[in-house]
Amino acid sequence: MEIAFAPGDPVLELAALSNQRPNNILEEDDRLWVSRKEQEKIDAIVNGTDKGRYHLLIGEKGTGKSSMVLEAMQKVDGEGISVLEAHADLEIFRIRLGRALNYEFYEDYIGSLFSFRGPRDTTALLDIERAFNKLEKVALNRREKVGKPLVLVINNMHLLRDDEDGRDLLELVQQRAEQWAASNLVTVVFNSDDYWVYERLKQLATRMEVLPIRDLPKSQALAALKRYRARYFKEEPIHSEILEQVYNKVGGRLTFLNQVAKSHDMLLTCSAICEREKSWFLNQCWVLGEEMDDDVMDQQKFASAAMVLARALVQLEESSSSSASSNHPIKGSHQIPEIPLHKARQVMTRADFIQQYDHLNIFTIDSRAMVRADSVPMQNAFREICAEEGFDEHLEKTLDRINAIESLGRTREIVAKDLVGGGKYKIVLEDKK
């Protein structure tokens, strides 16, 4: 297992072979054009100087969380670090953990040919626990020699299912992370796009430190974009109006800025990104109006709640548009309207949908439990949809149809047959309550 933490790492080798580095618009000849404030913190975590805690990197998809971890790993050549990609299936998680730690689980035990119970005849969770026991011994030996903790990075924690198996796995890993942080043996770094992971970890956390990763501020995003275009496309200094349009369309999200920086027509690419986000939202959450069939009511409850929340965010943006820029700590940067999580649930009149919206990258919930659009293009999509003629009426008709179907489900009909020979029915109300 010590080999897994030797200098060099398969993740770094794959990144070098593919030559895909999401932060490439920020780099020039191995020197950062723009130094992100979070990078220094992540460097300290990865090189072992920041110890005594375990960490949760939380932020929307494409903000550069994994990229900053890779950048920090390259500075120390991956020594003392192992990276694991999480998976919803516990068996696949177990296999990936064994590969990351260079640990064998006895899959090829020959005794199984003779119906003998072998060391692998157990559950995935027990195998993961055994791997962590071995990792603990390796970390103890390393602490005596080096004096620094090992670092275990677990990416994509949001892919775990929020069910009994997923919660058991999360609890097992968190217990180890707490124990190792207290003894400076291993620093565990969780990487997640979704809020539910933070909500679950917070229940038992005493040594967890949360590091939110947000979009780039306007000044840094446009400076990096301008330099990249000047070097690789030999463009003269880009007009500030074009840069303003780019930022207004896609904001400071790294994954979008990389696409824009590499394209020949930046504004056309921005429009394509916005249209793609709008299509994604409509395909997931469009409402069908008063003609909808009752068979799709459950899906339409999900869709209409998203539309109601999107409309609330657009109305909040309109009401505070005059002071939005001045309220942001960096002048000119986007301030996407946001509301507290409990208020968002109140607006939707549902408490269970918001987690799925977060997983679908429609809305996002940050570590402060504030709900907003997942990105600037998504907020632009909300604005366009709500500005369409007749949208409010169409949404209200959908809500009325849902209420009518629910009312029918709560109604019981009594049919009185015709009586022969002048017979009568007598209905008596005994309990007025």
mmCIF file of C-alpha atoms in Angstrom, residues 13-249:
data_model
loop_
_atom_site.group_PDB
_atom_site.id
_atom_site.type_symbol
_atom_site.label_atom_id
_atom_site.label_comp_id
_atom_site.label_asym_id
_atom_site.label_seq_id
_atom_site.Cartn_x
_atom_site.Cartn_y
_atom_site.Cartn_z
ATOM 1 C CA GLU A 13 -0.371 10.632 -15.567
ATOM 2 C CA LEU A 14 -3.866 10.529 -17.079
ATOM 3 C CA ALA A 15 -4.120 14.314 -16.889
ATOM 4 C CA ALA A 16 -0.769 14.657 -18.673
ATOM 5 C CA LEU A 17 -1.690 12.147 -21.399
ATOM 6 C CA SER A 18 -5.077 13.659 -22.120
ATOM 7 C CA ASN A 19 -3.676 17.206 -21.918
ATOM 8 C CA GLN A 20 -7.034 18.355 -20.574
ATOM 9 C CA ARG A 21 -6.715 20.823 -17.760
ATOM 10 C CA PRO A 22 -9.917 22.721 -17.060
ATOM 11 C CA ASN A 23 -7.941 25.692 -15.721
ATOM 12 C CA ASN A 24 -5.894 26.096 -18.885
ATOM 13 C CA ILE A 25 -7.171 29.606 -19.541
ATOM 14 C CA LEU A 26 -5.548 30.522 -16.236
ATOM 15 C CA GLU A 27 -2.102 29.134 -17.013
ATOM 16 C CA GLU A 28 0.912 30.088 -19.083
ATOM 17 C CA ASP A 29 4.134 28.076 -19.158
ATOM 18 C CA ASP A 30 3.326 26.496 -15.777
ATOM 19 C CA ARG A 31 2.747 29.938 -14.251
ATOM 20 C CA LEU A 32 -0.687 31.019 -13.152
ATOM 21 C CA TRP A 33 -2.084 34.050 -14.899
ATOM 22 C CA VAL A 34 -4.643 34.400 -12.147
ATOM 23 C CA SER A 35 -4.034 33.094 -8.649
ATOM 24 C CA ARG A 36 -7.251 31.885 -7.064
ATOM 25 C CA LYS A 37 -7.510 32.587 -3.386
ATOM 26 C CA GLU A 38 -8.586 28.996 -2.691
ATOM 27 C CA GLN A 39 -5.465 27.535 -4.344
ATOM 28 C CA GLU A 40 -3.167 28.488 -1.491
ATOM 29 C CA LYS A 41 -5.438 26.731 0.994
ATOM 30 C CA ILE A 42 -5.645 23.590 -1.144
ATOM 31 C CA ASP A 43 -1.867 23.597 -1.612
ATOM 32 C CA ALA A 44 -1.424 23.590 2.165
ATOM 33 C CA ILE A 45 -3.884 20.709 2.538
ATOM 34 C CA VAL A 46 -2.255 18.572 -0.154
ATOM 35 C CA ASN A 47 1.371 19.141 0.874
ATOM 36 C CA GLY A 48 0.564 18.222 4.489
ATOM 37 C CA THR A 49 1.168 21.550 6.228
ATOM 38 C CA ASP A 50 -2.534 22.055 6.944
ATOM 39 C CA LYS A 51 -3.405 19.144 9.222
ATOM 40 C CA GLY A 52 -5.672 18.279 12.117
ATOM 41 C CA ARG A 53 -8.842 18.591 10.036
ATOM 42 C CA TYR A 54 -10.597 16.974 7.122
ATOM 43 C CA HIS A 55 -12.092 19.050 4.351
ATOM 44 C CA LEU A 56 -15.152 19.315 2.126
ATOM 45 C CA LEU A 57 -14.779 21.140 -1.193
ATOM 46 C CA ILE A 58 -18.270 22.120 -2.267
ATOM 47 C CA GLY A 59 -19.344 24.084 -5.312
ATOM 48 C CA GLU A 60 -21.214 23.851 -8.569
ATOM 49 C CA LYS A 61 -20.083 21.603 -11.391
ATOM 50 C CA GLY A 62 -17.308 23.218 -13.425
ATOM 51 C CA THR A 63 -16.004 25.702 -10.855
ATOM 52 C CA GLY A 64 -12.538 24.089 -10.790
ATOM 53 C CA LYS A 65 -12.526 22.008 -7.599
ATOM 54 C CA SER A 66 -10.795 18.950 -9.051
ATOM 55 C CA SER A 67 -8.505 21.112 -11.156
ATOM 56 C CA MET A 68 -7.138 22.933 -8.115
ATOM 57 C CA VAL A 69 -6.512 19.607 -6.380
ATOM 58 C CA LEU A 70 -4.589 18.383 -9.442
ATOM 59 C CA GLU A 71 -2.615 21.629 -9.514
ATOM 60 C CA ALA A 72 -1.658 21.165 -5.864
ATOM 61 C CA MET A 73 -0.709 17.523 -6.489
ATOM 62 C CA GLN A 74 1.593 18.450 -9.354
ATOM 63 C CA LYS A 75 3.541 20.796 -7.099
ATOM 64 C CA VAL A 76 4.521 17.856 -4.848
ATOM 65 C CA ASP A 77 4.527 15.200 -7.615
ATOM 66 C CA GLY A 78 1.681 13.373 -5.895
ATOM 67 C CA GLU A 79 3.810 12.232 -2.959
ATOM 68 C CA GLY A 80 1.737 11.066 -0.017
ATOM 69 C CA ILE A 81 -1.523 11.538 -1.940
ATOM 70 C CA SER A 82 -4.074 9.123 -3.355
ATOM 71 C CA VAL A 83 -7.191 10.025 -5.340
ATOM 72 C CA LEU A 84 -10.395 8.010 -5.465
ATOM 73 C CA GLU A 85 -13.436 8.537 -7.673
ATOM 74 C CA ALA A 86 -16.627 7.756 -5.757
ATOM 75 C CA HIS A 87 -19.440 5.643 -7.205
ATOM 76 C CA ALA A 88 -23.009 4.901 -6.158
ATOM 77 C CA ASP A 89 -22.462 1.117 -6.237
ATOM 78 C CA LEU A 90 -20.619 -0.055 -3.125
ATOM 79 C CA GLU A 91 -18.871 -2.875 -4.959
ATOM 80 C CA ILE A 92 -17.454 -0.484 -7.553
ATOM 81 C CA PHE A 93 -16.482 1.923 -4.770
ATOM 82 C CA ARG A 94 -14.670 -0.952 -3.041
ATOM 83 C CA ILE A 95 -12.759 -1.869 -6.198
ATOM 84 C CA ARG A 96 -11.774 1.731 -6.868
ATOM 85 C CA LEU A 97 -10.627 2.145 -3.266
ATOM 86 C CA GLY A 98 -8.483 -0.972 -3.566
ATOM 87 C CA ARG A 99 -6.940 0.330 -6.780
ATOM 88 C CA ALA A 100 -6.271 3.778 -5.291
ATOM 89 C CA LEU A 101 -4.621 2.251 -2.204
ATOM 90 C CA ASN A 102 -2.936 -0.645 -4.039
ATOM 91 C CA TYR A 103 -4.796 -3.063 -1.793
ATOM 92 C CA GLU A 104 -6.022 -6.556 -2.757
ATOM 93 C CA PHE A 105 -9.365 -7.937 -1.593
ATOM 94 C CA TYR A 106 -8.793 -11.641 -2.386
ATOM 95 C CA GLU A 107 -11.140 -11.734 -5.391
ATOM 96 C CA ASP A 108 -9.226 -14.724 -6.792
ATOM 97 C CA TYR A 109 -9.418 -16.899 -3.670
ATOM 98 C CA ILE A 110 -9.183 -20.516 -4.886
ATOM 99 C CA GLY A 111 -11.139 -21.887 -1.937
ATOM 100 C CA SER A 112 -14.338 -20.626 -3.542
ATOM 101 C CA LEU A 113 -14.018 -23.487 -6.068
ATOM 102 C CA PHE A 114 -14.580 -25.925 -3.210
ATOM 103 C CA SER A 115 -17.337 -23.965 -1.417
ATOM 104 C CA PHE A 116 -14.980 -22.870 1.353
ATOM 105 C CA ARG A 117 -15.760 -19.566 3.035
ATOM 106 C CA GLY A 118 -12.876 -17.277 2.225
ATOM 107 C CA PRO A 119 -11.687 -13.868 3.399
ATOM 108 C CA ARG A 120 -13.697 -12.200 0.612
ATOM 109 C CA ASP A 121 -16.996 -13.833 1.646
ATOM 110 C CA THR A 122 -18.348 -10.633 3.214
ATOM 111 C CA THR A 123 -19.911 -7.273 2.315
ATOM 112 C CA ALA A 124 -18.400 -4.321 0.487
ATOM 113 C CA LEU A 125 -18.552 -2.160 3.614
ATOM 114 C CA LEU A 126 -16.498 -4.659 5.598
ATOM 115 C CA ASP A 127 -13.913 -4.754 2.814
ATOM 116 C CA ILE A 128 -13.698 -0.970 2.858
ATOM 117 C CA GLU A 129 -13.228 -1.074 6.638
ATOM 118 C CA ARG A 130 -10.380 -3.592 6.245
ATOM 119 C CA ALA A 131 -8.706 -1.381 3.654
ATOM 120 C CA PHE A 132 -8.900 1.576 6.036
ATOM 121 C CA ASN A 133 -7.375 -0.536 8.817
ATOM 122 C CA LYS A 134 -4.412 -1.264 6.573
ATOM 123 C CA LEU A 135 -4.184 2.396 5.537
ATOM 124 C CA GLU A 136 -4.028 3.386 9.183
ATOM 125 C CA LYS A 137 -0.980 1.166 9.752
ATOM 126 C CA VAL A 138 0.765 2.639 6.713
ATOM 127 C CA ALA A 139 -0.015 6.163 7.931
ATOM 128 C CA LEU A 140 1.449 5.400 11.349
ATOM 129 C CA ASN A 141 4.728 4.251 9.798
ATOM 130 C CA ARG A 142 4.842 7.311 7.533
ATOM 131 C CA ARG A 143 4.213 9.733 10.409
ATOM 132 C CA GLU A 144 7.260 8.369 12.228
ATOM 133 C CA LYS A 145 9.455 8.784 9.135
ATOM 134 C CA VAL A 146 8.118 11.936 7.471
ATOM 135 C CA GLY A 147 6.053 13.699 10.114
ATOM 136 C CA LYS A 148 3.258 14.591 7.681
ATOM 137 C CA PRO A 149 -0.147 12.977 7.231
ATOM 138 C CA LEU A 150 -1.193 11.109 4.131
ATOM 139 C CA VAL A 151 -3.862 12.735 1.953
ATOM 140 C CA LEU A 152 -6.853 10.803 0.603
ATOM 141 C CA VAL A 153 -8.987 12.707 -1.928
ATOM 142 C CA ILE A 154 -12.455 11.347 -2.686
ATOM 143 C CA ASN A 155 -14.003 13.035 -5.724
ATOM 144 C CA ASN A 156 -17.679 13.134 -6.752
ATOM 145 C CA MET A 157 -19.128 12.333 -3.346
ATOM 146 C CA HIS A 158 -22.505 13.522 -4.634
ATOM 147 C CA LEU A 159 -22.705 10.376 -6.781
ATOM 148 C CA LEU A 160 -23.411 8.308 -3.667
ATOM 149 C CA ARG A 161 -27.088 7.529 -3.334
ATOM 150 C CA ASP A 162 -28.968 9.156 -0.505
ATOM 151 C CA ASP A 163 -30.263 5.808 0.723
ATOM 152 C CA GLU A 164 -29.351 3.430 3.534
ATOM 153 C CA ASP A 165 -26.255 2.017 1.800
ATOM 154 C CA GLY A 166 -24.986 5.423 0.758
ATOM 155 C CA ARG A 167 -25.490 6.912 4.205
ATOM 156 C CA ASP A 168 -23.756 3.946 5.843
ATOM 157 C CA LEU A 169 -20.742 4.377 3.573
ATOM 158 C CA LEU A 170 -20.618 8.120 4.204
ATOM 159 C CA GLU A 171 -20.800 7.566 7.949
ATOM 160 C CA LEU A 172 -18.020 4.974 7.827
ATOM 161 C CA VAL A 173 -15.684 7.255 5.871
ATOM 162 C CA GLN A 174 -16.502 10.257 8.062
ATOM 163 C CA GLN A 175 -15.778 8.334 11.254
ATOM 164 C CA ARG A 176 -12.340 7.445 9.891
ATOM 165 C CA ALA A 177 -11.765 11.025 8.732
ATOM 166 C CA GLU A 178 -12.572 12.358 12.210
ATOM 167 C CA GLN A 179 -10.279 9.826 13.872
ATOM 168 C CA TRP A 180 -7.387 10.387 11.458
ATOM 169 C CA ALA A 181 -7.697 14.171 11.661
ATOM 170 C CA ALA A 182 -7.465 14.031 15.452
ATOM 171 C CA SER A 183 -4.271 11.944 15.287
ATOM 172 C CA ASN A 184 -2.749 13.680 12.196
ATOM 173 C CA LEU A 185 -2.547 10.383 10.340
ATOM 174 C CA VAL A 186 -4.574 10.992 7.185
ATOM 175 C CA THR A 187 -6.203 14.137 5.827
ATOM 176 C CA VAL A 188 -9.372 13.219 3.965
ATOM 177 C CA VAL A 189 -10.634 15.629 1.307
ATOM 178 C CA PHE A 190 -14.215 15.218 0.102
ATOM 179 C CA ASN A 191 -15.221 16.798 -3.207
ATOM 180 C CA SER A 192 -18.925 17.297 -3.851
ATOM 181 C CA ASP A 193 -21.240 19.228 -6.175
ATOM 182 C CA ASP A 194 -24.386 18.673 -4.086
ATOM 183 C CA TYR A 195 -25.536 20.111 -0.792
ATOM 184 C CA TRP A 196 -26.952 16.910 0.680
ATOM 185 C CA VAL A 197 -23.429 15.561 1.297
ATOM 186 C CA TYR A 198 -22.615 18.600 3.452
ATOM 187 C CA GLU A 199 -25.964 18.302 5.231
ATOM 188 C CA ARG A 200 -25.244 14.676 6.075
ATOM 189 C CA LEU A 201 -21.638 15.243 7.152
ATOM 190 C CA LYS A 202 -22.550 18.215 9.328
ATOM 191 C CA GLN A 203 -24.582 16.027 11.702
ATOM 192 C CA LEU A 204 -21.463 14.260 13.030
ATOM 193 C CA ALA A 205 -18.747 16.769 12.110
ATOM 194 C CA THR A 206 -16.411 18.153 14.748
ATOM 195 C CA ARG A 207 -13.182 18.553 12.749
ATOM 196 C CA MET A 208 -14.610 19.220 9.287
ATOM 197 C CA GLU A 209 -13.680 22.393 7.438
ATOM 198 C CA VAL A 210 -15.828 23.487 4.498
ATOM 199 C CA LEU A 211 -14.194 25.242 1.551
ATOM 200 C CA PRO A 212 -16.784 26.663 -0.872
ATOM 201 C CA ILE A 213 -15.576 27.069 -4.472
ATOM 202 C CA ARG A 214 -17.384 29.778 -6.436
ATOM 203 C CA ASP A 215 -17.139 31.259 -9.926
ATOM 204 C CA LEU A 216 -14.287 33.564 -10.811
ATOM 205 C CA PRO A 217 -14.890 37.271 -10.143
ATOM 206 C CA LYS A 218 -15.289 39.465 -13.187
ATOM 207 C CA SER A 219 -11.846 41.075 -13.178
ATOM 208 C CA GLN A 220 -9.983 37.754 -13.003
ATOM 209 C CA ALA A 221 -12.205 36.005 -15.542
ATOM 210 C CA LEU A 222 -11.912 38.706 -18.193
ATOM 211 C CA ALA A 223 -8.178 39.223 -17.649
ATOM 212 C CA ALA A 224 -7.489 35.505 -18.134
ATOM 213 C CA LEU A 225 -9.748 35.368 -21.188
ATOM 214 C CA LYS A 226 -8.060 38.391 -22.777
ATOM 215 C CA ARG A 227 -4.546 36.977 -22.311
ATOM 216 C CA TYR A 228 -5.500 33.540 -23.602
ATOM 217 C CA ARG A 229 -6.993 34.997 -26.794
ATOM 218 C CA ALA A 230 -4.011 37.251 -27.295
ATOM 219 C CA ARG A 231 -1.536 34.366 -27.064
ATOM 220 C CA TYR A 232 -3.262 31.511 -28.889
ATOM 221 C CA PHE A 233 -5.432 33.420 -31.380
ATOM 222 C CA LYS A 234 -3.038 36.356 -31.923
ATOM 223 C CA GLU A 235 -5.902 38.744 -31.382
ATOM 224 C CA GLU A 236 -5.423 42.388 -30.721
ATOM 225 C CA PRO A 237 -6.733 43.604 -27.365
ATOM 226 C CA ILE A 238 -10.383 42.571 -27.292
ATOM 227 C CA HIS A 239 -12.885 45.364 -27.074
ATOM 228 C CA SER A 240 -14.265 45.748 -23.573
ATOM 229 C CA GLU A 241 -17.845 45.580 -24.854
ATOM 230 C CA ILE A 242 -17.289 42.053 -26.193
ATOM 231 C CA LEU A 243 -15.766 40.958 -22.886
ATOM 232 C CA GLU A 244 -18.739 42.475 -21.047
ATOM 233 C CA GLN A 245 -21.146 40.535 -23.251
ATOM 234 C CA VAL A 246 -19.227 37.310 -22.660
ATOM 235 C CA TYR A 247 -19.307 37.761 -18.900
ATOM 236 C CA ASN A 248 -22.985 38.735 -18.883
ATOM 237 C CA LYS A 249 -23.847 35.543 -20.769
#
